[in-house]
Structure formats: structure tokens, C-alpha cells
Tab-separated table of C-alpha atoms in Angstrom:
chain	number	residue	atom	x	y	z
A	13	GLY	CA	-32.449	-14.146	-80.237
A	14	ARG	CA	-29.176	-15.648	-79.081
A	15	PHE	CA	-26.082	-15.899	-81.254
A	16	ALA	CA	-22.565	-17.242	-80.845
A	17	MET	CA	-19.471	-15.639	-82.158
A	18	CYS	CA	-19.349	-17.221	-85.622
A	19	THR	CA	-16.554	-19.820	-85.697
A	20	SER	CA	-16.665	-19.823	-89.532
A	21	HIS	CA	-15.040	-16.411	-89.312
A	22	PRO	CA	-11.187	-16.824	-89.306
A	23	GLU	CA	-10.779	-14.174	-86.614
A	24	VAL	CA	-12.937	-16.182	-84.231
A	25	CYS	CA	-11.003	-19.378	-84.844
A	26	ARG	CA	-7.759	-17.477	-84.336
A	27	TRP	CA	-9.144	-16.096	-81.071
A	28	LEU	CA	-9.984	-19.625	-79.926
A	29	ARG	CA	-6.456	-20.853	-80.711
A	30	ASP	CA	-4.774	-17.919	-79.117
A	31	SER	CA	-6.916	-18.039	-75.979
A	32	LEU	CA	-6.210	-21.695	-75.372
A	33	ALA	CA	-2.473	-21.151	-76.160
A	34	GLN	CA	-2.324	-18.386	-73.614
A	35	VAL	CA	-4.091	-20.381	-70.876
A	36	PHE	CA	-1.926	-23.448	-71.282
A	37	SER	CA	1.342	-21.533	-71.531
A	38	GLN	CA	0.632	-19.514	-68.428
A	39	VAL	CA	-0.877	-22.321	-66.264
A	40	PRO	CA	1.656	-25.155	-66.274
A	41	GLY	CA	0.376	-28.605	-65.422
A	42	LEU	CA	-3.124	-28.386	-66.961
A	43	GLY	CA	-4.033	-31.829	-68.268
A	44	GLY	CA	-6.166	-30.702	-71.126
A	45	ILE	CA	-9.629	-29.611	-72.220
A	46	PHE	CA	-13.077	-31.143	-72.334
A	47	THR	CA	-15.372	-29.966	-75.158
A	48	ILE	CA	-19.111	-30.192	-75.629
A	49	THR	CA	-19.845	-28.684	-79.004
A	50	MET	CA	-23.516	-29.563	-79.637
A	51	SER	CA	-25.320	-29.436	-76.309
A	52	GLU	CA	-27.094	-26.914	-74.047
A	53	ASN	CA	-24.771	-23.952	-74.489
A	54	LEU	CA	-24.433	-21.920	-77.672
A	55	THR	CA	-20.818	-22.483	-78.611
A	56	ASN	CA	-20.970	-22.210	-82.386
A	57	CYS	CA	-23.630	-21.549	-85.048
A	58	ALA	CA	-24.449	-25.274	-85.373
A	59	ALA	CA	-24.513	-26.074	-81.667
A	60	ARG	CA	-28.302	-25.767	-81.376
A	61	GLY	CA	-29.168	-26.902	-84.876
A	62	HIS	CA	-29.865	-23.465	-86.367
A	63	ARG	CA	-26.867	-22.828	-88.593
A	64	GLU	CA	-29.237	-21.638	-91.399
A	65	ARG	CA	-29.637	-18.355	-89.418
A	66	CYS	CA	-25.976	-17.538	-90.051
A	67	PRO	CA	-24.963	-16.197	-93.501
A	68	ARG	CA	-21.573	-17.838	-93.193
A	69	CYS	CA	-22.594	-21.188	-91.748
A	70	ARG	CA	-25.784	-21.916	-93.632
A	71	GLU	CA	-23.922	-23.311	-96.643
A	72	ARG	CA	-21.491	-25.362	-94.537
A	73	LYS	CA	-21.933	-28.898	-93.260
A	74	VAL	CA	-22.435	-29.364	-89.550
A	75	GLY	CA	-19.530	-31.843	-89.414
A	76	ASP	CA	-17.129	-29.235	-90.909
A	77	ILE	CA	-18.160	-26.589	-88.365
A	78	ILE	CA	-17.816	-28.931	-85.358
A	79	ALA	CA	-14.508	-30.401	-86.522
A	80	GLU	CA	-13.124	-26.871	-87.115
A	81	VAL	CA	-14.133	-25.636	-83.632
A	82	ASN	CA	-12.546	-28.622	-81.912
A	83	THR	CA	-9.447	-28.460	-84.070
A	84	ALA	CA	-8.892	-24.770	-83.300
A	85	MET	CA	-9.070	-25.404	-79.585
A	86	ILE	CA	-6.813	-28.423	-79.781
A	87	GLU	CA	-4.216	-26.495	-81.770
A	88	GLY	CA	-4.164	-23.696	-79.268
A	89	MET	CA	-3.957	-26.070	-76.318
A	90	SER	CA	-1.082	-27.972	-77.915
A	91	LYS	CA	0.820	-24.785	-78.721
A	92	GLY	CA	0.654	-23.797	-75.034
A	93	SER	CA	1.344	-27.279	-73.704
A	94	PRO	CA	2.411	-30.043	-76.123
A	95	SER	CA	1.612	-32.755	-73.494
A	96	ALA	CA	-2.004	-31.626	-72.959
A	97	GLU	CA	-4.886	-33.727	-74.313
A	98	ALA	CA	-8.490	-33.039	-75.348
A	99	ILE	CA	-11.562	-35.148	-74.588
A	100	LEU	CA	-14.244	-34.426	-77.187
A	101	TYR	CA	-17.828	-35.269	-76.208
A	102	SER	CA	-19.867	-36.642	-79.125
A	103	TRP	CA	-23.145	-35.654	-77.459
A	104	GLY	CA	-25.523	-34.228	-80.073
A	105	TRP	CA	-23.313	-34.861	-83.086
A	106	PRO	CA	-25.634	-35.782	-86.002
A	107	ASP	CA	-25.291	-39.392	-87.117
A	108	ALA	CA	-24.494	-38.323	-90.683
A	109	ASP	CA	-21.634	-36.089	-89.531
A	110	GLU	CA	-19.858	-38.329	-87.030
A	111	GLY	CA	-17.388	-39.656	-89.556
A	112	ALA	CA	-16.630	-36.230	-91.003
A	113	ILE	CA	-15.993	-34.767	-87.524
A	114	ILE	CA	-13.807	-37.598	-86.283
A	115	GLY	CA	-11.922	-37.891	-89.565
A	116	ARG	CA	-10.733	-34.249	-89.375
A	117	LEU	CA	-9.542	-34.324	-85.756
A	118	PRO	CA	-5.807	-33.970	-84.998
A	119	LYS	CA	-4.252	-37.376	-84.249
A	120	GLY	CA	-2.419	-37.955	-80.986
A	121	LYS	CA	-3.992	-34.915	-79.269
A	122	CYS	CA	-7.516	-36.013	-78.415
A	123	ARG	CA	-9.928	-38.806	-77.419
A	124	VAL	CA	-13.565	-39.124	-78.508
A	125	MET	CA	-16.124	-39.786	-75.803
A	126	ALA	CA	-19.621	-41.282	-76.136
A	127	VAL	CA	-22.298	-42.144	-73.560
A	128	SER	CA	-22.076	-45.889	-73.362
A	129	GLU	CA	-25.802	-46.657	-72.895
A	130	ARG	CA	-27.182	-43.866	-75.099
A	131	PHE	CA	-30.049	-44.836	-77.449
A	132	MET	CA	-30.291	-48.416	-76.102
A	133	PRO	CA	-33.784	-49.861	-76.458
A	134	ILE	CA	-35.543	-51.293	-73.365
A	135	ARG	CA	-38.904	-52.906	-72.625
A	136	ARG	CA	-40.304	-52.644	-69.122
A	137	GLY	CA	-43.855	-53.410	-68.045
A	138	GLY	CA	-44.734	-54.051	-71.688
A	139	VAL	CA	-43.625	-50.502	-72.629
A	140	ASP	CA	-40.915	-49.920	-75.235
A	141	GLU	CA	-38.526	-47.058	-74.574
A	142	ILE	CA	-35.189	-45.677	-75.896
A	143	GLU	CA	-32.577	-44.515	-73.466
A	144	ARG	CA	-31.773	-40.868	-74.066
A	145	ASP	CA	-29.915	-39.804	-70.967
A	146	TYR	CA	-27.656	-41.201	-68.269
A	147	SER	CA	-28.725	-44.445	-66.639
A	148	ILE	CA	-27.529	-47.186	-64.343
A	149	SER	CA	-30.565	-49.469	-64.685
A	150	ILE	CA	-29.746	-49.815	-68.410
A	151	VAL	CA	-26.443	-51.627	-68.814
A	152	GLY	CA	-24.337	-50.574	-71.840
A	153	PRO	CA	-22.692	-50.302	-74.145
A	154	GLY	CA	-25.184	-49.896	-76.944
A	155	GLU	CA	-24.811	-49.712	-80.681
A	156	TYR	CA	-24.582	-45.871	-80.770
A	157	ALA	CA	-21.483	-45.842	-78.569
A	158	LYS	CA	-19.923	-48.744	-80.313
A	159	ARG	CA	-20.330	-47.017	-83.701
A	160	ILE	CA	-18.671	-43.837	-82.414
A	161	TRP	CA	-15.784	-45.856	-80.923
A	162	ARG	CA	-15.318	-47.891	-84.104
A	163	THR	CA	-15.122	-44.761	-86.232
A	164	ALA	CA	-12.614	-43.213	-83.848
A	165	ALA	CA	-10.507	-46.364	-83.781
A	166	THR	CA	-10.493	-46.539	-87.580
A	167	ASN	CA	-9.137	-43.028	-87.560
A	168	GLY	CA	-6.463	-43.780	-84.982
A	169	ILE	CA	-8.131	-41.807	-82.167
A	170	PRO	CA	-8.486	-43.245	-78.622
A	171	THR	CA	-11.945	-43.548	-77.097
A	172	VAL	CA	-13.646	-42.805	-73.787
A	173	ALA	CA	-16.887	-44.264	-72.362
A	174	LYS	CA	-19.215	-41.933	-70.442
A	175	VAL	CA	-21.107	-43.851	-67.703
A	176	GLN	CA	-22.943	-43.161	-64.463
A	177	ALA	CA	-21.238	-45.449	-61.955
A	178	ALA	CA	-22.439	-44.177	-58.561
A	179	ASN	CA	-25.875	-42.621	-59.151
A	180	SER	CA	-27.863	-41.041	-61.953
A	181	TRP	CA	-30.951	-38.921	-62.528
A	182	GLU	CA	-32.882	-42.103	-61.751
A	183	LEU	CA	-32.036	-41.175	-58.118
A	184	SER	CA	-29.500	-38.369	-57.646
A	185	THR	CA	-30.055	-37.316	-54.019
A	186	PHE	CA	-27.814	-39.985	-52.518
A	187	PRO	CA	-24.056	-40.540	-52.789
A	188	TYR	CA	-24.467	-43.890	-54.528
A	189	LEU	CA	-26.884	-46.693	-55.329
A	190	PRO	CA	-25.771	-50.163	-54.098
A	191	VAL	CA	-26.678	-51.811	-57.402
A	192	MET	CA	-23.282	-53.439	-57.807
A	193	ASP	CA	-24.363	-56.245	-60.145
A	194	LEU	CA	-25.491	-53.667	-62.749
A	195	VAL	CA	-22.364	-51.505	-62.242
A	196	VAL	CA	-19.919	-54.395	-62.631
A	197	ARG	CA	-21.668	-55.781	-65.686
A	198	HIS	CA	-21.319	-52.449	-67.437
A	199	ALA	CA	-17.686	-52.132	-66.417
A	200	VAL	CA	-16.836	-55.652	-67.625
A	201	ASN	CA	-18.711	-55.047	-70.914
A	202	LEU	CA	-16.503	-52.030	-71.642
A	203	VAL	CA	-13.349	-54.172	-71.402
A	204	ALA	CA	-14.370	-55.886	-74.662
A	205	GLU	CA	-14.676	-52.505	-76.388
A	206	ASN	CA	-11.050	-51.510	-75.745
A	207	VAL	CA	-11.966	-48.022	-74.674
A	208	SER	CA	-8.935	-46.063	-73.420
A	209	GLY	CA	-10.750	-44.370	-70.571
A	210	VAL	CA	-13.982	-44.049	-68.625
A	211	THR	CA	-15.685	-40.924	-67.325
A	212	LEU	CA	-17.507	-42.128	-64.208
A	213	SER	CA	-20.056	-39.391	-63.645
A	214	TRP	CA	-21.571	-36.172	-64.805
A	215	SER	CA	-22.219	-33.506	-62.139
A	216	LEU	CA	-23.878	-36.190	-60.061
A	217	GLY	CA	-22.248	-39.379	-58.787
A	218	CYS	CA	-18.869	-38.006	-57.753
A	219	CYS	CA	-18.892	-39.053	-54.139
A	220	PRO	CA	-16.335	-41.792	-53.272
A	221	SER	CA	-18.071	-45.147	-53.238
A	222	ASP	CA	-17.697	-48.869	-53.892
A	223	ASN	CA	-19.301	-48.220	-57.265
A	224	LEU	CA	-16.251	-46.211	-58.376
A	225	SER	CA	-13.982	-48.879	-56.906
A	226	VAL	CA	-15.433	-51.424	-59.365
A	227	TYR	CA	-13.774	-49.519	-62.209
A	228	SER	CA	-10.496	-49.181	-60.271
A	229	ASP	CA	-10.298	-53.002	-59.896
A	230	ILE	CA	-11.057	-53.578	-63.547
A	231	ARG	CA	-8.451	-51.026	-64.542
A	232	ARG	CA	-5.912	-53.089	-62.630
A	233	GLY	CA	-6.680	-56.026	-64.944
A	234	GLU	CA	-9.470	-57.962	-63.232
A	235	THR	CA	-12.238	-58.880	-65.709
A	236	SER	CA	-14.291	-61.407	-63.730
A	237	ALA	CA	-17.435	-59.735	-62.359
A	238	ASP	CA	-17.723	-62.276	-59.560
A	239	ARG	CA	-14.127	-61.891	-58.431
A	240	VAL	CA	-14.457	-58.084	-58.448
A	241	LEU	CA	-17.619	-58.174	-56.274
A	242	ASP	CA	-16.292	-60.865	-53.960
A	243	ARG	CA	-13.138	-58.863	-53.348
A	244	MET	CA	-15.127	-55.671	-52.745
A	245	ALA	CA	-17.545	-57.357	-50.394
A	246	GLU	CA	-14.708	-58.906	-48.392
A	247	ARG	CA	-12.812	-55.628	-48.249
A	248	ALA	CA	-15.845	-53.711	-47.022
A	249	TYR	CA	-17.693	-56.238	-44.895
A	250	GLY	CA	-15.394	-59.118	-44.011
A	251	LYS	CA	-14.926	-62.562	-45.566
A	252	ALA	CA	-17.697	-64.220	-43.507
A	253	ASN	CA	-20.258	-61.728	-44.872
A	254	VAL	CA	-19.435	-62.004	-48.572
A	255	PRO	CA	-22.326	-64.386	-49.558
A	256	ARG	CA	-24.895	-62.271	-47.701
A	257	VAL	CA	-23.602	-58.946	-49.160
A	258	ARG	CA	-23.596	-60.436	-52.633
A	259	ARG	CA	-27.238	-61.473	-52.246
A	260	ALA	CA	-28.086	-57.971	-51.022
A	261	TRP	CA	-26.397	-56.373	-54.006
A	262	THR	CA	-28.279	-58.700	-56.307
A	263	ALA	CA	-31.603	-57.824	-54.629
A	264	PHE	CA	-30.854	-54.070	-55.030
A	265	SER	CA	-29.857	-54.607	-58.665
A	266	ASN	CA	-32.771	-56.818	-59.631
A	267	GLY	CA	-35.194	-54.313	-58.152
A	268	PHE	CA	-33.559	-51.356	-59.834
A	269	ALA	CA	-33.700	-53.119	-63.211
A	270	ASN	CA	-37.513	-52.518	-63.101
A	271	TYR	CA	-37.096	-48.769	-63.060
A	272	PRO	CA	-39.732	-47.162	-65.341
A	273	PHE	CA	-37.084	-45.356	-67.348
A	274	SER	CA	-37.888	-42.605	-69.756
A	275	TYR	CA	-36.312	-39.228	-70.527
A	276	GLN	CA	-39.317	-37.507	-68.940
A	277	THR	CA	-39.650	-39.827	-65.943
A	278	ILE	CA	-36.091	-39.378	-64.694
A	279	TYR	CA	-36.367	-35.595	-64.819
A	280	ARG	CA	-39.988	-35.011	-63.680
A	281	GLY	CA	-40.739	-37.860	-61.275
A	282	PRO	CA	-40.897	-37.526	-57.432
A	283	HIS	CA	-37.957	-39.837	-56.800
A	284	GLN	CA	-35.438	-37.008	-56.080
A	285	TRP	CA	-37.750	-35.725	-53.311
A	286	GLY	CA	-39.191	-38.947	-51.966
A	287	PRO	CA	-41.020	-38.348	-48.633
A	288	ALA	CA	-40.247	-34.601	-48.908
A	289	ASN	CA	-42.689	-34.111	-51.788
A	290	PRO	CA	-46.005	-32.916	-50.317
A	291	LEU	CA	-49.322	-34.640	-50.944
A	292	TYR	CA	-52.006	-32.464	-52.530
A	293	ALA	CA	-55.552	-33.085	-51.417
A	294	ARG	CA	-56.864	-31.222	-54.468
A	295	LYS	CA	-55.587	-31.354	-58.001
A	296	THR	CA	-53.128	-28.475	-58.587
A	297	ASP	CA	-52.747	-28.632	-62.364
A	298	TYR	CA	-49.120	-27.694	-61.814
A	299	LYS	CA	-46.690	-29.279	-64.283
A	300	ALA	CA	-43.625	-31.015	-62.895
A	301	THR	CA	-40.444	-29.087	-63.536
A	302	MET	CA	-37.185	-30.569	-64.688
A	303	VAL	CA	-35.695	-32.320	-61.661
A	304	CYS	CA	-36.745	-29.863	-59.000
A	305	TYR	CA	-40.508	-29.792	-58.351
A	306	PRO	CA	-42.649	-32.861	-59.043
A	307	TYR	CA	-45.949	-31.504	-57.500
A	308	ASP	CA	-48.822	-33.971	-58.151
A	309	ASP	CA	-48.176	-34.269	-61.901
A	310	LEU	CA	-48.572	-38.061	-62.217
A	311	ASP	CA	-49.015	-37.784	-65.993
A	312	GLY	CA	-45.679	-35.944	-66.202
A	313	TRP	CA	-44.024	-38.535	-63.965
A	314	ARG	CA	-45.110	-41.609	-65.825
A	315	ASP	CA	-44.678	-40.358	-69.437
A	316	LYS	CA	-45.724	-43.218	-71.750
A	317	TYR	CA	-46.093	-45.782	-68.915
A	318	PRO	CA	-49.764	-46.347	-67.961
A	319	SER	CA	-50.403	-45.197	-64.394
A	320	GLU	CA	-50.881	-48.733	-63.056
A	321	THR	CA	-47.644	-49.882	-64.857
A	322	TYR	CA	-45.665	-46.972	-63.365
A	323	VAL	CA	-46.986	-47.903	-59.864
A	324	GLU	CA	-46.121	-51.588	-60.411
A	325	LEU	CA	-42.598	-50.973	-61.744
A	326	ILE	CA	-41.557	-48.425	-59.158
A	327	GLY	CA	-43.074	-50.697	-56.547
A	328	LYS	CA	-40.854	-53.505	-57.701
A	329	VAL	CA	-37.806	-51.201	-57.312
A	330	ALA	CA	-38.941	-50.473	-53.694
A	331	GLU	CA	-39.412	-54.196	-53.000
A	332	GLY	CA	-35.937	-54.998	-54.279
A	333	PHE	CA	-34.400	-52.362	-52.049
A	334	ALA	CA	-36.448	-53.583	-49.080
A	335	GLU	CA	-34.979	-57.033	-49.557
A	336	GLY	CA	-31.486	-55.634	-49.968
A	337	CYS	CA	-31.815	-53.681	-46.747
A	338	ARG	CA	-33.081	-56.754	-44.900
A	339	LEU	CA	-30.005	-58.701	-46.003
A	340	MET	CA	-27.680	-55.830	-45.022
A	341	GLU	CA	-28.974	-55.755	-41.465
A	342	GLY	CA	-26.248	-56.718	-39.062
A	343	VAL	CA	-23.637	-56.383	-41.847
A	344	ALA	CA	-23.595	-52.765	-42.899
A	345	ASN	CA	-22.848	-50.051	-40.368
A	346	ARG	CA	-25.732	-47.907	-39.131
A	347	ARG	CA	-25.050	-44.849	-41.302
A	348	GLU	CA	-24.755	-46.905	-44.514
A	349	LEU	CA	-27.814	-49.083	-43.768
A	350	ASP	CA	-29.834	-45.969	-42.977
A	351	MET	CA	-28.883	-44.573	-46.384
A	352	PHE	CA	-30.075	-47.742	-48.111
A	353	ARG	CA	-33.293	-47.543	-46.143
A	354	ALA	CA	-33.792	-43.963	-47.128
A	355	GLU	CA	-33.329	-44.901	-50.799
A	356	GLN	CA	-35.988	-47.552	-50.379
A	357	MET	CA	-38.292	-44.918	-48.854
A	358	HIS	CA	-37.867	-42.764	-51.946
A	359	PHE	CA	-39.075	-45.511	-54.251
A	360	ALA	CA	-41.882	-46.506	-51.880
A	361	ALA	CA	-42.930	-42.829	-51.720
A	362	CYS	CA	-43.026	-42.682	-55.560
A	363	ARG	CA	-45.356	-45.674	-55.546
A	364	ASP	CA	-47.638	-44.378	-52.802
A	365	GLN	CA	-47.727	-40.793	-54.086
A	366	ALA	CA	-48.858	-42.078	-57.479
A	367	LYS	CA	-51.466	-44.202	-55.756
A	368	PHE	CA	-52.612	-41.179	-53.789
A	369	VAL	CA	-53.116	-39.128	-56.995
A	370	LEU	CA	-55.123	-41.963	-58.514
A	371	ALA	CA	-57.262	-42.380	-55.360
A	372	ARG	CA	-57.869	-38.592	-55.180
A	373	ASP	CA	-58.884	-38.358	-58.786
A	374	ARG	CA	-61.463	-41.124	-58.378
A	375	GLY	CA	-62.709	-39.717	-55.077
A	376	ASP	CA	-61.566	-42.551	-52.849
A	377	ASN	CA	-61.122	-40.727	-49.526
A	378	GLU	CA	-60.491	-43.865	-47.506
A	379	GLU	CA	-57.572	-44.846	-49.709
A	380	MET	CA	-56.249	-41.257	-49.562
A	381	ARG	CA	-56.239	-41.424	-45.775
A	382	ARG	CA	-54.445	-44.732	-45.722
A	383	LEU	CA	-51.762	-43.561	-48.104
A	384	ALA	CA	-51.382	-40.199	-46.271
A	385	LYS	CA	-50.831	-42.157	-43.059
A	386	ALA	CA	-48.216	-44.328	-44.725
A	387	GLU	CA	-46.428	-41.202	-46.040
A	388	LEU	CA	-46.531	-39.597	-42.578
A	389	ASP	CA	-44.990	-42.716	-41.028
A	390	ARG	CA	-42.354	-42.784	-43.742
A	391	ALA	CA	-41.495	-39.072	-43.211
A	392	LYS	CA	-41.077	-39.657	-39.456
A	393	ALA	CA	-38.766	-42.598	-40.104
A	394	TYR	CA	-36.833	-40.609	-42.696
A	395	TRP	CA	-36.322	-37.422	-40.633
A	396	PRO	CA	-33.708	-38.707	-38.177
A	397	ILE	CA	-31.775	-40.323	-41.072
A	398	VAL	CA	-31.561	-37.126	-43.142
A	399	ARG	CA	-30.697	-35.124	-40.003
A	400	ALA	CA	-27.751	-37.451	-39.325
A	401	ASP	CA	-26.363	-37.634	-42.829
A	402	SER	CA	-25.761	-34.367	-44.678
A	403	ARG	CA	-25.015	-36.192	-47.947
A	404	ILE	CA	-28.696	-37.103	-48.330
A	405	GLY	CA	-30.759	-34.665	-50.378
A	406	TYR	CA	-27.703	-33.069	-52.033
A	407	GLU	CA	-26.721	-33.049	-55.686
A	408	SER	CA	-23.872	-30.890	-56.872
A	409	SER	CA	-25.674	-28.930	-59.650
A	410	ASN	CA	-28.962	-28.464	-57.750
A	411	HIS	CA	-27.497	-28.321	-54.290
A	412	TYR	CA	-30.052	-29.419	-51.624
A	413	PHE	CA	-33.370	-30.675	-53.002
A	414	PHE	CA	-34.601	-30.745	-49.388
A	415	VAL	CA	-33.370	-30.382	-45.858
A	416	PRO	CA	-34.721	-32.010	-42.650
A	417	ARG	CA	-37.011	-29.064	-41.994
């Protein structure tokens, strides 16, 4: 029941061009535009894969429609400001149409962006999975992004890598994750792909952090992962503490590499809420919602991972963060160390909440009491941390997942 203005109609394309020309001529200094033409929002008749509903678009190729929409906007932008530039997100473009879209784009006015780690295969806990959304635990780039970038380069169009440098939906309620070994590996890998730019976050992950500084150092020409991390550690913690900080970052990274990643897990698991997610003594039958409310829906959290495997993997993440926190004691300042400890509590809460659901469903009251006590102790330890640091629990598109109360 929802329709876009049909961009196959010349009046609509003219409107797009004129609108962008007006904006860019009347607002000097705008750098450019960023387009997402096949994602959540209905921006053309092919955007959601239902062009057959449109009498004009049903006979056209998807690639022609998407190229035309982007070209119209680029032409309008350029008319209003010749120096402006467009970044075109390849998210959702059908494989068969990538070449047709890229080949029709205006040269010298745009860059093509692809999610670096998209569609990369992983195997964790004996379970095979394909990355579908933003991740830090999966280090790119993968073949999908490389293919997009090669096609763009062949057509003389610069490229951009989309990454999550500071945090991701794997854990979005903190300013950043101290998994520097994973972050720097991804950054160094991109050097070999000759991308002309990097988008460092989506709505989440924008808070200033050492993670973002990794890309700054590499942009200045440093391509050695060890030298980047040594310099960062010395800058933040002093030369004498570099070896200890590097071991801590490795512990955080090695733990996080066990994350039970799946498209469903990152959106429906209890990791955003951690100790703030209530325990349910009786089965609710509520289904976890996207990002916001995990309830007790273990089947929704774990997706294709068996329950015991999910518990084991998220437990390894918690153990890695516990070791990283231990190494950071006496090195990191109190506020930073408390944030790392709170992140560890989130992963430990995921493990114990899953165990609680399993114990409840098999009628093991003694195990339920033990786990409830552990969660109560964790909540008490967490409370003063979240009270003292207003960054915790916040994500820019969802605002506060929880507050101390």
C-alpha cells in the first residue's frame, strides 16, 4: 500500500534535479550528498524489490532505475555546486545490476561505497554463518566489497569502505569496544584495496575514541599494525605501559572474535541491555524485538547456534573481556576501566541469562536461584558505573536503552 513518486516519469527526475540544484545553490559550502537507493525507505519503484507493481517500471531493469535516480541527483547537485560530491551506497543493489549501475554513473562527481565485511563467511562453535550486517568481530574486506570496488575502479570511479570502527550492533550501548587488534587489522587490510575513503560508523559508533584514531594514523601513511598500536598505547597510557596495554587489547580482541554472530543474534540478543534485562521466572512466550526488548526469547537470541554453543561462545567473549580488564587495572583511569568492566558484565549477563532460561525450562530451581543471585550482584556492581557515566546505555538512533533506575 505504499508507493514512491515514480522516478521513471521525466517530471519526477526533473524535480529531483531541480530540488538538489536549488539546495546546493542556496546553501554554499555543502560538501555533497549521500544516497541509499535500495534500503529501508521507499525512494523509487525498485527500492523494495517490487517494481512489477508499477506500469512504468515493470519493464525496466533495476540497474537502469537505480542509475537514473542517482544520476538525476548528482546532476542537480553539480548544477548548484560544481565542487560537491556524491557518495553512493551500494547496499541492496542486486549482484546482476552492479555493473550496469556503476557503468552509468557520472565520472568525477561520485564515489561508490560498500560495506567492507558484508557477506563474509564465518564459522564459530562449529556453526557456519554469513555476515549480513555491520560487524567488528568479522574483519574485512570480503569478496562482495572487493567486487564492487573493482567494478568502480574499472569505470574510473573512486571507492569508499563502510566499516564499524568503534562499536556495532554486536554491542552498541557503549562509546567503543577496546578490540584494537581487530580494528587495526581491518584498517590495514583496506590499504591494500586502494579505497579513497572510509566511513567509520553508521548511527552508532560516532563517539571519539582510540578506535577512530587507528584510521587517522593509517591515513597519515602508517601501514604497520604493531607500530600503530604501539604509538596509540604510548600516547594514551605512557611508554612503560605499552606491553601491558597491548596484551589487554589482544585479550579483548581474542575474546570478541568468539562472538556468536548472526543477523538475528545482533538485533535480538540481550547484549544491548546486559544486567538491565529482567529475568523471568515463568516463560513469557514474548518474541524479542529488533534491538530494543530481548525478553526471555533464547531461541530468538541464539538463531542457528545451539543453546549450549551460544552460551559457550558468549562466555568466551566475557572471559576475554575479564582478562583485558585485569590487565588494564592500574593502567586505565577509573572511568575508562569501569566502562570496560561494564562491557564485560554485558557479555557475562548474556551467558547467565541464557543459562537461566535453560535452567527454568528444565525445572532446575537451584540453578535458577544461583544465576539470579549472580545477576543481582552484577546489577549492584553495574549501578554506580552507569550512574557515573552518561555515555553508557545510549545509542544515537534508539537513545537510552536503559537508565540507572
